[in-house]
């Protein structure tokens, strides 16, 4: 004989199943309804940043870019650019191109950069026995033939500022010749025009005669690069020094 379940128990089980089914429906995610995709709002420009450089056409910013902005951003942008005006086209003045350097000029620059000696026009070997037309009795000044008297006059009036100086104290004749040659080469190379040579009075030599004084002035009278020289004033060295003007060597470094 079968025993039947009470009706109240059967109803309770049915109600429990219905309740579980409702809970599962409530917990399951509801799919979003298909619809038109929302347009992403453009990022507004940074008020603290730099505005784009206006173009040279009538409108600084394309209308498509302005129309895609938010109305408030569009109003801010137009307000910020209210004083911007297109640039006027002007004729461009281009500087003439620099001519290419020759092979000789490039070699000169290369030797100058590495500190190598530059082929400056060599100074002729001055003779120790040479006597100028003026003679050693009047070696206080010298003017190269062909130069105007204004060169010597300007030198006397200090219109030529002394740019460099060489001191030959303590040197013998050979040392003084070499040092003077190197010094004048360097001055010609760098465009130095007025220099001073300090040779001393020579009264402290062994024989009591000014050897370097006569030798240096004798050498200077033989150099075509020396336009003029004269004995210095007492405050510049007096009888123990001469100041001279050198010729100008054309610049070949361009």
Coordinates of C-alpha atoms in Angstrom, one line a residue:
X1 CA 0.0 0.0 0.0
X2 CA 1.6 3.3 -1.2
X3 CA 1.8 6.2 1.1
X4 CA 1.0 9.5 -0.6
X5 CA 2.8 12.8 0.4
X6 CA 0.7 15.4 2.1
X7 CA -0.6 18.1 -0.1
X8 CA 1.0 20.8 2.0
X9 CA 4.5 19.4 1.4
X10 CA 4.0 19.2 -2.3
X11 CA 2.8 22.8 -2.5
X12 CA 5.8 23.9 -0.5
X13 CA 8.3 22.2 -2.8
X14 CA 6.6 23.8 -5.9
X15 CA 6.7 27.2 -4.3
X16 CA 10.4 26.7 -3.5
X17 CA 11.3 25.9 -7.1
X18 CA 9.5 28.9 -8.4
X19 CA 11.3 31.1 -5.9
X20 CA 14.7 29.7 -7.0
X21 CA 13.8 30.3 -10.7
X22 CA 13.0 33.9 -9.9
X23 CA 16.2 34.5 -8.0
X24 CA 18.3 33.1 -10.9
X25 CA 16.5 35.5 -13.3
X26 CA 17.1 38.4 -11.1
X27 CA 20.8 37.6 -10.7
X28 CA 21.5 37.0 -14.5
X29 CA 22.8 40.2 -16.4
X30 CA 20.2 41.9 -18.6
X31 CA 21.6 42.4 -22.2
X32 CA 21.7 46.1 -23.3
X33 CA 19.3 46.9 -26.0
X34 CA 20.9 47.4 -29.4
X35 CA 20.9 50.9 -30.5
X36 CA 23.0 53.7 -32.2
X37 CA 26.5 54.0 -30.7
X38 CA 26.9 57.2 -28.7
X39 CA 29.5 59.6 -30.3
X40 CA 32.5 60.2 -28.1
X41 CA 32.7 63.8 -26.9
X42 CA 36.0 65.4 -28.1
X43 CA 38.4 66.5 -25.5
X44 CA 38.3 70.3 -24.9
X45 CA 41.5 72.2 -25.5
X46 CA 43.7 73.0 -22.5
X47 CA 43.1 76.6 -21.5
X48 CA 46.7 76.8 -20.2
X49 CA 48.3 75.4 -23.3
X50 CA 49.3 77.1 -26.5
X51 CA 46.8 77.6 -29.2
X52 CA 47.6 76.3 -32.7
X53 CA 49.4 78.7 -34.9
X54 CA 46.8 80.3 -37.2
X55 CA 47.2 79.5 -40.9
X56 CA 47.5 82.1 -43.6
X57 CA 44.1 81.4 -45.1
X58 CA 40.9 83.2 -44.2
X59 CA 39.9 80.9 -41.4
X60 CA 42.5 80.0 -38.8
X61 CA 40.9 76.6 -38.0
X62 CA 38.9 74.4 -40.4
X63 CA 35.1 74.7 -39.9
X64 CA 34.8 70.9 -39.6
X65 CA 37.0 70.9 -36.5
X66 CA 35.1 73.8 -35.0
X67 CA 31.7 72.3 -35.7
X68 CA 32.7 69.0 -34.0
X69 CA 33.4 70.8 -30.7
X70 CA 31.0 71.2 -27.9
X71 CA 29.1 74.5 -28.1
X72 CA 30.8 75.9 -25.0
X73 CA 34.2 74.9 -26.3
X74 CA 33.4 76.4 -29.6
X75 CA 32.4 79.7 -28.1
X76 CA 35.6 79.7 -26.0
X77 CA 37.8 79.0 -29.0
X78 CA 36.2 81.7 -31.1
X79 CA 36.5 84.2 -28.3
X80 CA 40.2 83.3 -27.8
X81 CA 40.9 83.8 -31.5
X82 CA 39.0 87.0 -32.0
X83 CA 42.1 89.1 -32.5
X84 CA 44.0 86.6 -34.7
X85 CA 44.5 87.8 -38.2
X86 CA 46.1 85.9 -41.1
X87 CA 49.7 86.7 -41.9
X88 CA 50.4 88.8 -45.0
X89 CA 52.6 87.2 -47.6
X90 CA 55.8 89.1 -48.1
X91 CA 58.6 88.8 -50.5
X92 CA 61.4 86.8 -49.1
X93 CA 64.9 88.3 -49.3
X94 CA 67.2 85.4 -49.4
X95 CA 70.9 86.1 -48.7
X96 CA 73.2 85.2 -51.5
X97 CA 74.8 81.8 -50.9
X98 CA 78.5 81.9 -49.8
X99 CA 80.8 80.7 -52.6
X100 CA 82.4 77.4 -52.1
X101 CA 86.0 77.5 -50.8
X102 CA 88.8 76.5 -53.0
X103 CA 91.1 73.6 -52.3
X104 CA 93.8 76.0 -51.2
X105 CA 91.5 77.8 -48.8
X106 CA 90.3 74.5 -47.3
X107 CA 93.9 73.3 -46.8
X108 CA 94.7 76.7 -45.1
X109 CA 91.7 76.2 -42.7
X110 CA 92.7 72.6 -42.0
X111 CA 96.3 73.6 -41.1
X112 CA 95.1 76.5 -39.0
X113 CA 92.7 74.2 -37.1
X114 CA 95.3 71.6 -36.2
X115 CA 97.9 74.3 -35.3
X116 CA 100.2 73.5 -38.2
X117 CA 102.4 76.4 -39.5
X118 CA 100.7 78.3 -42.3
X119 CA 102.5 79.1 -45.4
X120 CA 102.8 82.8 -44.8
X121 CA 104.9 84.7 -47.3
X122 CA 108.4 84.1 -46.0
X123 CA 110.5 87.0 -44.7
X124 CA 113.7 87.3 -46.6
X125 CA 117.0 86.5 -44.9
X126 CA 118.2 89.9 -43.6
X127 CA 121.9 90.6 -44.0
X128 CA 124.0 91.7 -41.0
X129 CA 126.2 93.8 -43.3
X130 CA 123.5 95.7 -45.0
X131 CA 123.6 99.5 -44.5
X132 CA 120.6 101.6 -45.6
X133 CA 120.8 104.8 -47.6
X134 CA 120.2 106.7 -44.4
X135 CA 123.1 105.0 -42.7
X136 CA 123.3 103.9 -39.2
X137 CA 123.9 107.4 -38.0
X138 CA 120.2 108.1 -38.5
X139 CA 118.5 104.7 -37.7
X140 CA 115.9 106.3 -35.4
X141 CA 113.3 106.0 -38.1
X142 CA 112.7 104.4 -41.5
X143 CA 110.2 104.7 -44.3
X144 CA 110.0 102.1 -47.0
X145 CA 110.4 103.6 -50.5
X146 CA 107.0 104.1 -52.2
X147 CA 105.1 104.7 -48.9
X148 CA 103.7 108.2 -48.2
X149 CA 105.0 110.3 -45.4
X150 CA 101.7 110.1 -43.7
X151 CA 102.5 106.6 -42.5
X152 CA 105.4 107.7 -40.5
X153 CA 103.6 110.8 -39.3
X154 CA 100.6 108.8 -38.1
X155 CA 103.0 106.4 -36.3
X156 CA 104.7 109.4 -34.6
X157 CA 101.3 110.8 -33.5
X158 CA 100.2 107.4 -32.1
X159 CA 97.4 107.0 -34.6
X160 CA 98.5 103.4 -34.9
X161 CA 97.8 101.6 -31.6
X162 CA 100.4 99.0 -30.6
X163 CA 98.8 95.6 -30.8
X164 CA 101.6 93.3 -29.9
X165 CA 105.2 93.5 -28.5
X166 CA 108.4 91.4 -28.6
X167 CA 111.1 91.6 -26.0
X168 CA 114.6 90.5 -27.1
X169 CA 116.4 91.1 -23.9
X170 CA 118.9 88.3 -23.2
X171 CA 119.0 86.9 -26.7
X172 CA 122.1 86.7 -28.9
X173 CA 122.1 87.6 -32.6
X174 CA 120.9 84.2 -33.9
X175 CA 118.2 83.9 -31.2
X176 CA 117.0 87.4 -31.9
X177 CA 116.9 86.8 -35.6
X178 CA 114.8 83.6 -35.2
X179 CA 112.5 85.1 -32.6
X180 CA 112.0 88.3 -34.7
X181 CA 111.2 86.2 -37.8
X182 CA 108.7 84.0 -36.1
X183 CA 107.1 87.0 -34.4
X184 CA 106.6 89.0 -37.6
X185 CA 105.3 85.9 -39.4
X186 CA 102.6 85.5 -36.7
X187 CA 101.7 89.2 -36.9
X188 CA 101.3 89.0 -40.7
X189 CA 99.2 85.9 -40.4
X190 CA 96.8 87.4 -37.9
X191 CA 96.6 90.8 -39.4
X192 CA 98.4 92.7 -36.7
X193 CA 99.5 96.0 -38.2
X194 CA 101.5 97.9 -35.4
X195 CA 104.0 96.2 -33.1
X196 CA 106.8 97.1 -30.8
X197 CA 110.2 95.5 -30.7
X198 CA 112.2 95.9 -27.5
X199 CA 115.9 95.3 -28.2
X200 CA 117.4 97.2 -25.3
X201 CA 120.0 99.9 -25.3
X202 CA 122.9 97.4 -25.3
X203 CA 125.1 99.4 -22.9
X204 CA 125.3 96.3 -20.7
X205 CA 126.9 94.2 -23.4
X206 CA 130.5 92.9 -23.1
X207 CA 132.0 95.6 -25.5
X208 CA 129.7 98.3 -24.2
X209 CA 128.2 98.7 -27.7
X210 CA 124.5 98.3 -28.6
X211 CA 124.8 95.2 -30.8
X212 CA 121.1 94.2 -30.9
X213 CA 119.9 97.7 -31.4
X214 CA 121.8 98.2 -34.7
X215 CA 121.2 94.6 -35.8
X216 CA 117.4 94.7 -35.3
X217 CA 117.0 98.1 -37.0
X218 CA 119.2 96.9 -39.9
X219 CA 117.1 93.9 -40.4
X220 CA 113.8 95.8 -40.3
X221 CA 115.0 98.2 -43.1
X222 CA 115.5 95.1 -45.4
X223 CA 112.0 93.6 -44.9
X224 CA 109.4 94.6 -47.5
X225 CA 106.6 93.8 -45.0
X226 CA 107.8 96.7 -42.8
X227 CA 106.3 99.9 -44.1
X228 CA 107.9 102.2 -41.5
X229 CA 109.4 102.2 -38.0
X230 CA 110.6 104.7 -35.6
X231 CA 112.2 104.9 -32.2
X232 CA 109.7 104.7 -29.3
X233 CA 108.9 107.6 -27.0
X234 CA 110.4 107.5 -23.5
X235 CA 107.3 106.1 -22.0
X236 CA 107.2 103.3 -24.5
X237 CA 110.8 102.2 -24.3
X238 CA 112.8 105.1 -25.6
X239 CA 116.1 104.2 -27.4
X240 CA 115.7 100.6 -26.4
X241 CA 112.7 99.9 -28.6
X242 CA 111.1 100.7 -32.0
X243 CA 107.5 100.6 -33.1
X244 CA 106.7 99.7 -36.7
X245 CA 103.8 99.4 -39.1
X246 CA 103.4 96.1 -41.1
X247 CA 101.8 95.8 -44.5
X248 CA 98.3 94.2 -44.7
X249 CA 98.2 90.6 -46.1
X250 CA 95.0 89.8 -48.1
X251 CA 92.7 87.5 -46.1
X252 CA 92.5 84.1 -47.8
X253 CA 90.4 82.3 -45.1
X254 CA 87.0 83.2 -46.7

